[in-house]
Coordinates of C-alpha atoms in Angstrom, one line a residue:
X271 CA 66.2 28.7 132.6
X272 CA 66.7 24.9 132.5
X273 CA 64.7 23.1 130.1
X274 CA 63.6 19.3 131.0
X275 CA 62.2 16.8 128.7
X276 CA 61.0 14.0 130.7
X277 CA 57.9 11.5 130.8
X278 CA 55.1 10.8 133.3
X279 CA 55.4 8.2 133.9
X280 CA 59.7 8.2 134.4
X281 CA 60.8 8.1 138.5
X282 CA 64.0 9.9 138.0
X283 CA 62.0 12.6 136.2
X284 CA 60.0 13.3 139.5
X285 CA 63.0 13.2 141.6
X286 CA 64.7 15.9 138.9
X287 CA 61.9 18.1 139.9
X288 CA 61.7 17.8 143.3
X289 CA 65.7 18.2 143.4
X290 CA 65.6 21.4 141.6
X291 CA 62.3 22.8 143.2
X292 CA 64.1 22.0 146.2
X293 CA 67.2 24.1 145.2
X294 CA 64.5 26.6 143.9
X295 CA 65.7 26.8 140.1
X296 CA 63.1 27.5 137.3
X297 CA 62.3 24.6 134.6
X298 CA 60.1 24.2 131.8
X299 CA 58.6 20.8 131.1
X300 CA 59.1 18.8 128.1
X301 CA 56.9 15.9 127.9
X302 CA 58.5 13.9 124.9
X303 CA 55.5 11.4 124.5
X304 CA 53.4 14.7 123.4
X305 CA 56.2 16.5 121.6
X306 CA 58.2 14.8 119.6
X307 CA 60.9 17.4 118.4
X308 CA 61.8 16.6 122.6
X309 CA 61.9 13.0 121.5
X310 CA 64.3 13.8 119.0
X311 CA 66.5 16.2 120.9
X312 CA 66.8 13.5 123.7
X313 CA 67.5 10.7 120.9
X314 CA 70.2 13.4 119.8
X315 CA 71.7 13.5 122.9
X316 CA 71.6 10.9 124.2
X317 CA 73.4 8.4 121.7
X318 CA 70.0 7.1 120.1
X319 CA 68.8 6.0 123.9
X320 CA 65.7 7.8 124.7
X321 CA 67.0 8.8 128.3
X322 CA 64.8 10.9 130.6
X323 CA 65.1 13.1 132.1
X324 CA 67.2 15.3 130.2
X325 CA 68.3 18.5 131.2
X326 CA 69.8 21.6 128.8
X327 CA 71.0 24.8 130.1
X328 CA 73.2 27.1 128.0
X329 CA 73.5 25.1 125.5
X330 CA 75.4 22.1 128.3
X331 CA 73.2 18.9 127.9
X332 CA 72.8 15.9 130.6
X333 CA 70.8 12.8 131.1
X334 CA 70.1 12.5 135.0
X335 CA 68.5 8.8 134.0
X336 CA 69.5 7.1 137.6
X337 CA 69.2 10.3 139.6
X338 CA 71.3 11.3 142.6
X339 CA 71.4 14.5 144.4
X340 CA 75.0 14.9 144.1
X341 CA 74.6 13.9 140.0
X342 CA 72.6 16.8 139.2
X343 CA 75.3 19.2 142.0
X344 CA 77.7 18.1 139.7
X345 CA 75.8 19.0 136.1
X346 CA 74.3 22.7 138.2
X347 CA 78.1 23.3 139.1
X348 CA 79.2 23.0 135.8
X349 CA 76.6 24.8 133.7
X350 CA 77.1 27.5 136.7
X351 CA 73.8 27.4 138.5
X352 CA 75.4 26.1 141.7
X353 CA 75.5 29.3 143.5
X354 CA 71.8 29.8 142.7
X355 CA 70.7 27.1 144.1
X356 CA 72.6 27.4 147.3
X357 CA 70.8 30.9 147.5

């Protein structure tokens, strides 16, 4: 399952979630103002830059900060979930 950490108040975090309920792929929510070992993980992984939404999936890690469709196609295709979410 893909694990998000995002914020609520973030714009590209909604459109992450739609996108993926959309493709109709499984998430849990990581709200990194109320945890902050997400916070860290996202500072990690991001270079120091507290970019959300970030999505990790078998271990692959992405930011989909400025969100596009074909942005997170790209990240599903290579963590493998492509086909899924064509089903």
């Amino acid at each position: 399952m893909i694990t998000m950490y995002s914020t609520a108040w973030c714009p590209d975090c909604k459109a992450t979630k739609m996108a993926l309920e959309r493709f109709g792929l499984s998430y849990i929510e990581i709200n990194i103002d109320q945890h902050p070992e997400g916070e860290r993980l996202v500072l990690e992984a991001n270079g120091g830059r507290r970019s959300v939404p970030t999505l990790v999936y078998a271990g692959q890690v992405t930011s989909m900060s400025r969100f596009s469709v074909a942005k997170l196609q790209e990240w599903l295709e290579q963590v493998g979930l492509l086909e899924a979410a064509r089903n």
